[in-house]
Structure formats: structure tokens, C-alpha cells
Tab-separated table of C-alpha atoms in Angstrom:
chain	number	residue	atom	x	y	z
I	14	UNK	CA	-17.356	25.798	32.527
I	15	UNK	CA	-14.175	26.100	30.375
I	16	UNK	CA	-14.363	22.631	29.447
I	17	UNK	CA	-17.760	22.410	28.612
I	18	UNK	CA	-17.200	25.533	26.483
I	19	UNK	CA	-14.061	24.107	24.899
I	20	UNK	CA	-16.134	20.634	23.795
I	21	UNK	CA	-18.514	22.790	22.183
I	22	UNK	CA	-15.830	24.826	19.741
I	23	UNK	CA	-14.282	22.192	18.539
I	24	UNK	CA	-17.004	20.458	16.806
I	25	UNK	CA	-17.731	23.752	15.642
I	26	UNK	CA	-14.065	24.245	14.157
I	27	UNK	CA	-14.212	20.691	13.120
I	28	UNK	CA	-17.590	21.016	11.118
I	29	UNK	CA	-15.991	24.753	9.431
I	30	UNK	CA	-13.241	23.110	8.503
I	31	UNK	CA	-14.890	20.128	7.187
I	32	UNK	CA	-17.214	22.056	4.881
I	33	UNK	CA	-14.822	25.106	3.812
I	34	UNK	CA	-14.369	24.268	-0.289
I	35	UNK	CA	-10.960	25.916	0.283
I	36	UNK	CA	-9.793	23.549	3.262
I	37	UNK	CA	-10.894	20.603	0.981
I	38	UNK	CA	-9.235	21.676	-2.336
I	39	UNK	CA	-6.181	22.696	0.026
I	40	UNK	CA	-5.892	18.796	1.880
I	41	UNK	CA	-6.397	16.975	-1.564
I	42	UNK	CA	-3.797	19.343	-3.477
I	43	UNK	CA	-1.574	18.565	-0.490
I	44	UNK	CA	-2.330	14.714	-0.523
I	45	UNK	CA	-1.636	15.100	-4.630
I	46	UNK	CA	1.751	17.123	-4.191
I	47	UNK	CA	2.845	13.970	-1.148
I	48	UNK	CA	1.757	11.504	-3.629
I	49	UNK	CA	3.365	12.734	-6.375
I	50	UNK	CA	6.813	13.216	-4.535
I	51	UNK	CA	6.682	9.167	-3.478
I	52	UNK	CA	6.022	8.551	-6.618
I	53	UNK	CA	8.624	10.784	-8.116
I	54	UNK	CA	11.310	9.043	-5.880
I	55	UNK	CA	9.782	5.405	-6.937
I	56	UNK	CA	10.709	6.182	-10.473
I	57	UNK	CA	14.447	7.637	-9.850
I	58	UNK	CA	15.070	4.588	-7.487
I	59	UNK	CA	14.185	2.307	-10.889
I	60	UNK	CA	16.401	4.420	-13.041
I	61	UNK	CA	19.131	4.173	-10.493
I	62	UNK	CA	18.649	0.444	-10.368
I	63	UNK	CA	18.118	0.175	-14.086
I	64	UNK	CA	21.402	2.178	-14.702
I	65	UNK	CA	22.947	0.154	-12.109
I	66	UNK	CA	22.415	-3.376	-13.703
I	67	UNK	CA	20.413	-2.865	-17.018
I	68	UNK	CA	21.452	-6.472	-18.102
I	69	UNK	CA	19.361	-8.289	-15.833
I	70	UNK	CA	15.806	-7.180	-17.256
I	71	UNK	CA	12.833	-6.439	-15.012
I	72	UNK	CA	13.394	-8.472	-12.140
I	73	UNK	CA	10.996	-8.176	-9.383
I	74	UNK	CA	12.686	-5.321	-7.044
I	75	UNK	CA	13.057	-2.793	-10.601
I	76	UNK	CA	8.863	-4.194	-10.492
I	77	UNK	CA	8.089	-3.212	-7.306
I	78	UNK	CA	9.324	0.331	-7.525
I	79	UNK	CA	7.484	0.598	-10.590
I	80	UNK	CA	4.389	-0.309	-9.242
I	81	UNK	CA	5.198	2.428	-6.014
I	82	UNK	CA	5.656	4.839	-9.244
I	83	UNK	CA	2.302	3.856	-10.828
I	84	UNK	CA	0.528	3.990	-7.479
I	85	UNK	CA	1.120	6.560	-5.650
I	86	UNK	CA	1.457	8.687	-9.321
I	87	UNK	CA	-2.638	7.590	-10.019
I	88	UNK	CA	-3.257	8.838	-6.532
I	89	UNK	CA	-1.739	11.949	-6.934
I	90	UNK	CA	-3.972	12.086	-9.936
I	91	UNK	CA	-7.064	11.222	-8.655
I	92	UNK	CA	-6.360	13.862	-5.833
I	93	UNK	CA	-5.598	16.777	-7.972
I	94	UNK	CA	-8.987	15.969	-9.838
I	95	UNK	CA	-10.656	14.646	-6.480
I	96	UNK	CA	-13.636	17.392	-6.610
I	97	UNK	CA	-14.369	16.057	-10.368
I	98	UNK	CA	-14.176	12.483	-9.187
I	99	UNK	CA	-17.320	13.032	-7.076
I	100	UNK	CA	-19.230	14.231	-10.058
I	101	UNK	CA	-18.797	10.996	-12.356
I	102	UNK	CA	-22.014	8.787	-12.682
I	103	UNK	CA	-22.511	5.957	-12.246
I	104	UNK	CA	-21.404	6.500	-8.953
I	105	UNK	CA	-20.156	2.643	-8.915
I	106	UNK	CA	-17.281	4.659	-11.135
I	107	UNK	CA	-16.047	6.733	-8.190
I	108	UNK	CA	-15.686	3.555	-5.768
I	109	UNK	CA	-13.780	2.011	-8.404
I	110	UNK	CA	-11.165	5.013	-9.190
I	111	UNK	CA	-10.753	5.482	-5.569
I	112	UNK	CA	-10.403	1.975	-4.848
I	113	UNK	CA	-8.289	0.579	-7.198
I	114	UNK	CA	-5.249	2.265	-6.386
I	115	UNK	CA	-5.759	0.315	-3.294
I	116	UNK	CA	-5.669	-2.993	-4.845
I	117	UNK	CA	-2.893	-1.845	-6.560
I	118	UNK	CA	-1.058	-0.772	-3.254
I	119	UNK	CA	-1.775	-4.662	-1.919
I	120	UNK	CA	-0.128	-5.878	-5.464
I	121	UNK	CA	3.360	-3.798	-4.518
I	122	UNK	CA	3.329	-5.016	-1.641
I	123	UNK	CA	2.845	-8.376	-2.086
I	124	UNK	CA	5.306	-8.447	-4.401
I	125	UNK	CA	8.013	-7.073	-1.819
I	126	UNK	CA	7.263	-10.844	-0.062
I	127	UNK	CA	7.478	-12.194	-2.975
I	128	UNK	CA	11.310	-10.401	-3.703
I	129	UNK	CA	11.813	-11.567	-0.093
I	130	UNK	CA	10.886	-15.545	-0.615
I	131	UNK	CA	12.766	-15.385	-4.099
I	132	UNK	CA	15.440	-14.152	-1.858
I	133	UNK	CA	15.157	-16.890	0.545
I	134	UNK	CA	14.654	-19.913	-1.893
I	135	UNK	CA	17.412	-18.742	-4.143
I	136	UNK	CA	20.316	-18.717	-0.627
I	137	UNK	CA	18.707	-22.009	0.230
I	138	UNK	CA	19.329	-23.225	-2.712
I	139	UNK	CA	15.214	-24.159	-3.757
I	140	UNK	CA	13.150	-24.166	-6.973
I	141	UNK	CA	11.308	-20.376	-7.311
I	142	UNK	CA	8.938	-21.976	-9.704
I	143	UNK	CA	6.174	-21.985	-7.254
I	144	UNK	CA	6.285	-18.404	-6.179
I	145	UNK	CA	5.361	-16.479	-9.305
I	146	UNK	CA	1.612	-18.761	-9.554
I	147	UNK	CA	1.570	-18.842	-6.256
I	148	UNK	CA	1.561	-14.696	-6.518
I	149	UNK	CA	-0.883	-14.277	-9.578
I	150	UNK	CA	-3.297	-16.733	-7.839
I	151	UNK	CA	-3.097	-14.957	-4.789
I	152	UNK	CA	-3.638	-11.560	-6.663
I	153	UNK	CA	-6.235	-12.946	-9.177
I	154	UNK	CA	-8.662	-14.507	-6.080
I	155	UNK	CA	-8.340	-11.241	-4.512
I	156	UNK	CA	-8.960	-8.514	-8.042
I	157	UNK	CA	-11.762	-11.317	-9.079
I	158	UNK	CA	-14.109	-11.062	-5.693
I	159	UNK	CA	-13.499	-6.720	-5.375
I	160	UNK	CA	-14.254	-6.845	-9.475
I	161	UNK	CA	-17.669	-9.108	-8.414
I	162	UNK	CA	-18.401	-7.076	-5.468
I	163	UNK	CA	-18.337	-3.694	-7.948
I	164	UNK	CA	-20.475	-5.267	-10.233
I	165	UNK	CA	-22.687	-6.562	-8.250
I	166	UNK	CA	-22.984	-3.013	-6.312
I	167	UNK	CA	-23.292	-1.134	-9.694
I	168	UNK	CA	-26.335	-3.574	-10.930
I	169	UNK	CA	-27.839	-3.289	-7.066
I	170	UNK	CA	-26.488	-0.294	-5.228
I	171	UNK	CA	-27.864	-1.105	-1.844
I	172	UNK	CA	-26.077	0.146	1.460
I	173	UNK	CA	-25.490	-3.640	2.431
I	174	UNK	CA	-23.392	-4.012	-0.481
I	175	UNK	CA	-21.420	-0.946	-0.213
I	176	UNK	CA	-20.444	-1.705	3.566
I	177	UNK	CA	-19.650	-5.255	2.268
I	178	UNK	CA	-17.120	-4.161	-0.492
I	179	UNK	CA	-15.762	-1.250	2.009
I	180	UNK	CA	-14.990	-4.033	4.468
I	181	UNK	CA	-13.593	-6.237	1.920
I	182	UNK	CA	-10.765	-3.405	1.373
I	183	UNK	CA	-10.590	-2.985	4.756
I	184	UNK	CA	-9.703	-6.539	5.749
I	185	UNK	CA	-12.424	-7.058	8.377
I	186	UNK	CA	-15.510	-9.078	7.845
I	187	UNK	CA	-17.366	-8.299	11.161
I	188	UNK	CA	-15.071	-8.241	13.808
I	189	UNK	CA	-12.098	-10.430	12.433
I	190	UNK	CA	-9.355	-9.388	9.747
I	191	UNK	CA	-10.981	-10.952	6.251
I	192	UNK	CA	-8.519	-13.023	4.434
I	193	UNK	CA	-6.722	-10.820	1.270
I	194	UNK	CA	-4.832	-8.186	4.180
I	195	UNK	CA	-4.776	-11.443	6.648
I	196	UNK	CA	-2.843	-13.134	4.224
I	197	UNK	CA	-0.303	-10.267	3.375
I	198	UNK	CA	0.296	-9.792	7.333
I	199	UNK	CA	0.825	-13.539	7.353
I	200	UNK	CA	3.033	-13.553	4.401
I	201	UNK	CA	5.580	-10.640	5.370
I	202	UNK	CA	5.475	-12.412	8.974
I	203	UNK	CA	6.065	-15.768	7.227
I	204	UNK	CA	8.878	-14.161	5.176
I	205	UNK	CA	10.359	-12.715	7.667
I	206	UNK	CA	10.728	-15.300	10.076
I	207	UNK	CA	12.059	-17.277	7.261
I	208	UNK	CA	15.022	-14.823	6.378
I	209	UNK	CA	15.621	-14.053	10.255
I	210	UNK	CA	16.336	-17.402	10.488
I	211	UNK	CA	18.397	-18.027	7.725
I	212	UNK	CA	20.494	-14.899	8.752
I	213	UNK	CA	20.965	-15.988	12.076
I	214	UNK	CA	23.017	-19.268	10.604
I	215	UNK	CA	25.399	-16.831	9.593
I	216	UNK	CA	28.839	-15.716	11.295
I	217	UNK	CA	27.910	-12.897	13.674
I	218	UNK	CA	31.061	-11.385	11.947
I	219	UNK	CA	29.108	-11.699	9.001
I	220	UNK	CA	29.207	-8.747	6.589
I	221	UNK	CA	25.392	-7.199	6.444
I	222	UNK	CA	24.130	-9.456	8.796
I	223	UNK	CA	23.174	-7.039	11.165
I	224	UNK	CA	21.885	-4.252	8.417
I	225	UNK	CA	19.614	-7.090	6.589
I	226	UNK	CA	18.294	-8.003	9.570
I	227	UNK	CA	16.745	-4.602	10.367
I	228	UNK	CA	16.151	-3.951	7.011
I	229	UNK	CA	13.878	-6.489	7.064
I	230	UNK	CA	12.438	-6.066	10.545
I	231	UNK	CA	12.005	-2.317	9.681
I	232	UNK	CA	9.676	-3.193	6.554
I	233	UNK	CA	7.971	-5.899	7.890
I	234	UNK	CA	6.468	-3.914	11.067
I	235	UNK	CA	6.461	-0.406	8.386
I	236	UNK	CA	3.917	-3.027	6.619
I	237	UNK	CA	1.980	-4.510	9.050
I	238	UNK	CA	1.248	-1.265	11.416
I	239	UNK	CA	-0.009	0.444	7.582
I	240	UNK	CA	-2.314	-2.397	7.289
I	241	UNK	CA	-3.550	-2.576	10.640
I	242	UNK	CA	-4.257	1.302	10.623
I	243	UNK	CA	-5.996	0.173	7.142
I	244	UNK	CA	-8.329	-2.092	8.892
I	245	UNK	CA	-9.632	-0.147	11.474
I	246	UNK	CA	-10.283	2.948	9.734
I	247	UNK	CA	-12.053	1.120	7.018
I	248	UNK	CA	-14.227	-0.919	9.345
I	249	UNK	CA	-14.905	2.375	10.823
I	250	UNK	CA	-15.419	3.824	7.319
I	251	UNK	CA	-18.462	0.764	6.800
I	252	UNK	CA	-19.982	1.897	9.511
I	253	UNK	CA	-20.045	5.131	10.684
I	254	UNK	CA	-20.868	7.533	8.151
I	255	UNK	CA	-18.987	10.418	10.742
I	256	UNK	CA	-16.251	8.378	9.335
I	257	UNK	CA	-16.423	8.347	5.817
I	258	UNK	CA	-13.772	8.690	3.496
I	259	UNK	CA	-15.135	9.202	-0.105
I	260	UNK	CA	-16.758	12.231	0.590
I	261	UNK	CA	-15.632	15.578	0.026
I	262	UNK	CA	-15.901	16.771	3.280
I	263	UNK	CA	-14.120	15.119	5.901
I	264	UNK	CA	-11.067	16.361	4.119
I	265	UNK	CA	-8.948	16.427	7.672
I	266	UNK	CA	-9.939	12.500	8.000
I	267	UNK	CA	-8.884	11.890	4.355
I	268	UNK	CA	-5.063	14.014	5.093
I	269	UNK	CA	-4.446	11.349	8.024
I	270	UNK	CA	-5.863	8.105	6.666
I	271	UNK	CA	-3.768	8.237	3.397
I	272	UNK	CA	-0.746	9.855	5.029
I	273	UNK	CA	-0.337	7.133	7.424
I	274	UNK	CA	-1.373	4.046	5.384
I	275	UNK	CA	-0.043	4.810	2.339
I	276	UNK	CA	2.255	7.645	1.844
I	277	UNK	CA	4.712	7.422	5.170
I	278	UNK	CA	4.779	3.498	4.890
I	279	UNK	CA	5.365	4.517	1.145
I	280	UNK	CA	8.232	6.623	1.323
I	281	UNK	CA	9.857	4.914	4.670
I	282	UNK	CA	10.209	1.737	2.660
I	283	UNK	CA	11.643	3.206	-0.687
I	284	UNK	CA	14.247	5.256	1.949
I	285	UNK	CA	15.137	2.024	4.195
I	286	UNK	CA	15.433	-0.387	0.311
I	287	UNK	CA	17.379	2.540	-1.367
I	288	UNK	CA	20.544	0.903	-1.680
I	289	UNK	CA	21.341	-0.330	-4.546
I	290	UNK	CA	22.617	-3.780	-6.245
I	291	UNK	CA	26.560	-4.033	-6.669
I	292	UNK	CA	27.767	-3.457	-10.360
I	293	UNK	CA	28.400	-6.484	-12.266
I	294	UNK	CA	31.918	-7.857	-12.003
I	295	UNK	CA	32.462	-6.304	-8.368
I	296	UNK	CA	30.702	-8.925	-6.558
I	297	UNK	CA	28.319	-11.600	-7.849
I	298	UNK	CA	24.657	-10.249	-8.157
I	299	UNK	CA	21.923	-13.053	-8.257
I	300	UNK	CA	19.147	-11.063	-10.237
I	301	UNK	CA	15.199	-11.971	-8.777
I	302	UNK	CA	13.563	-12.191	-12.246
């Protein structure tokens, strides 16, 4: 009898909860405020760096913690005017300022396994030239087919298209991961394996053998459990309109989602790559331009 009673309050506090304008305002505010302090520590982190060794130009790690700034800062943004957001017509307008900060997430991140092959190919001794087009092409396939799939969705907004595009972001046509977040799980995997390897040539008594090793162990599962979680709630998303997260009110859904795929994978990588380069004329510093 208690449990039967208990199932029935919940959806009950659930549903309140879910359709309190207060609760809702409260979660986004909150999801603007935890936005906006990753984003705050991006930007110090690229002054510190930039301080650090300001002779060396934007190389790519001062690039990606100015992308984490411009990220998870538009986020915060889009949070703290999240009620408006649902108001702008076309409605093809609020996919795309919802969305595109998650493009923009895949772009940072990408360009973290790009820092780390640059890393790799520059110990070994091997030509970088590769990596940059291999990067834009990589980036441009995947912006060109979400920029078709808007389009196409804004001339013909049928529900077939919508649970196409949301699957598209979620990495899971059908059943199976689709190729953009397939590719970025096989890329950090791929880069790791390559720099485990190359640090495992080296002395045991090595200096930061041990520390570069986790470092990159840490990211690479940080990474791949944030775009895993990605996947399923997204497919989920598609599908099950009990699960849908550009709507106002599954706020509670909303909190966890971003918290967990964006914001803690977010701020756990900026804390574990917080150290920064030696000064110039201590030690040798090969810049990743």
C-alpha cells in the first residue's frame, strides 16, 4: 500500500515541479550562473597562458580554451534568456541557438585531439601539415550536413526531420553511434593510444611520465563517458517526447543533461590541463601553432 502510494506522488511532484515557472526560471538561471563560471575560468586559463608565453601567438591549446570561453559563455547566455528563446519564430531559429553551441562544443573538443596528435607528430619527429585540413575537413563535413538538415527542416518542418537532425547531434542513427561523435570517440581513443605508447618508450624514471599519462587517460575517458551520456539522452530526446529537452518544462531533465555532458566534463578538463607551459629560457617550449 505504501508503495503503491509512493509511485503515485512522485509523478505528481515530478509533473509540479516540471510546470512551476519559478522551478524553470530557477534551473536555467542555475545552468547560466554554472556556465558562466566554466567559462569564466576558460578565459583566465588563456590569460595565464597568454601571460605565460605571449611570443608564441595563438597556438592551438591558448585556441581551445578560447573556444571553452566562447562556449560555455553563449550557453550561459542562451540560459539566462532561455524563456525568450522559446518565443522566437521561426521556430527553426530556436533549434539552431540551442544547437549550435553544441557543434561548437564538438569543435573544442576536437581540437584537444588535434593539440594531442600535434603533440605526438612533433616528439616523433613527423610533418603536422596534415592535421590542420585534416581538422577543418572533419569540422566542415560535419557544420555542412547539421546547416542542410536546418534548412531543410525550416523549408519542411515535419516531425521526421526534426528526429533526424536531433539524432544527428546525438550521434545515433537508429540504433548505432552516427559518424561525427563516432569519429571524435575514435579520434581521442586513436590519440591516446598513440601518446600511451610513445610514453611508455620512455625511462620509467622519466620526469612526467607518470602525470602525462593520466593526464591523458583522465581526459580521454572525461570525453568519451560526456559523449556517450550525449548519445543516449539525445536518442531518447528523438523519441520520446517525456524526454524532451527544448522545452520549457522538463527543467529537472535539462539541469542533469547539460551538467553532466557539458559543464562537469567542462570544468574537469580545464582543472586536470591547468598547468601551464614553462617560461621561455627555463626549459625549451615547442609551441603547437
Amino acid at each position: 500500500m505504501a508503495a503503491s502510494t509512493a509511485t503515485a506522488v512522485a509523478p505528481d511532484w515530478w509533473n509540479d515541479v516540471n510546470n512551476s515557472p519559478m522551478w524553470q526560471d530557477r534551473t536555467f538561471h542555475a545552468l547560466a550562473v554554472l556556465y558562466g563560471a566554466v567559462s569564466f575560468v576558460a578565459l583566465v586559463q588563456l590569460i595565464r597562458i597568454e601571460c605565460r608565453v605571449p611570443e608564441y601567438g595563438w597556438t592551438t591549446q591558448k585556441v581551445f580554451h578560447f573556444m571553452n570561453f566562447i562556449v560555455n559563455g553563449v550557453r550561459s547566455i542562451v540560459f539566462v534568456l532561455r524563456r525568450n528563446v522559446q518565443l522566437v519564430q521561426p521556430e527553426i531559429f530556436q533549434h539552431v541557438l540551442i544547437d549550435f553551441p553544441g557543434l561548437a562544443f564538438f569543435t573544442t573538443y576536437a581540437l584537444l585531439v588535434l593539440f594531442w596528435a600535434e603533440i605526438y607528430y612533433q616528439a616523433r619527429a613527423m610533418s603536422t601539415d596534415g592535421l590542420r585540413p585534416a581538422f577543418y575537413t572533419i569540422n566542415g563535413v560535419v557544420y555542412a550536413i547539421q546547416i542542410i538538415l536546418w534548412l531543410v527542416l525550416w523549408w519542411k518542418p515535419v516531425r521526421a526531420m526534426v528526429i533526424l537532425s536531433k539524432m544527428f547531434f546525438a550521434g545515433m542513427p537508429g540504433w548505432v553511434c552516427s559518424y561525427w561523435v563516432l569519429v571524435v570517440v575514435i579520434l581521442f581513443i586513436a590519440c591516446y593510444l598513440m601518446l600511451f605508447l610513445m610514453l611508455q618508450r620512455f625511462p620509467v624514471e622519466s620526469k612526467g611520465r607518470r602525470k602525462k599519462l593520466n593526464e591523458v587517460g583522465y581526459v580521454t575517458t572525461i570525453c568519451f563517458s560526456g559523449f556517450l551520456i550525449r548519445c543516449v539522452m539525445m536518442c531518447l530526446n528523438a523519441f520520446d517526447k517525456e524526454a524532451d529537452l527544448d522545452v520549457l518544462n522538463h527543467p529537472i531533465l535539462n539541469f542533469f543533461y547539460y551538467l553532466l555532458v557539458e559543464i562537469v566534463p567542462s570544468a574537469l578538463v580545464l582543472f586536470i590541463l591547468r598547468k601551464l607551459p614553462p617560461k621561455r629560457g627555463i626549459t625549451q617550449y615547442h609551441p603547437i601553432h
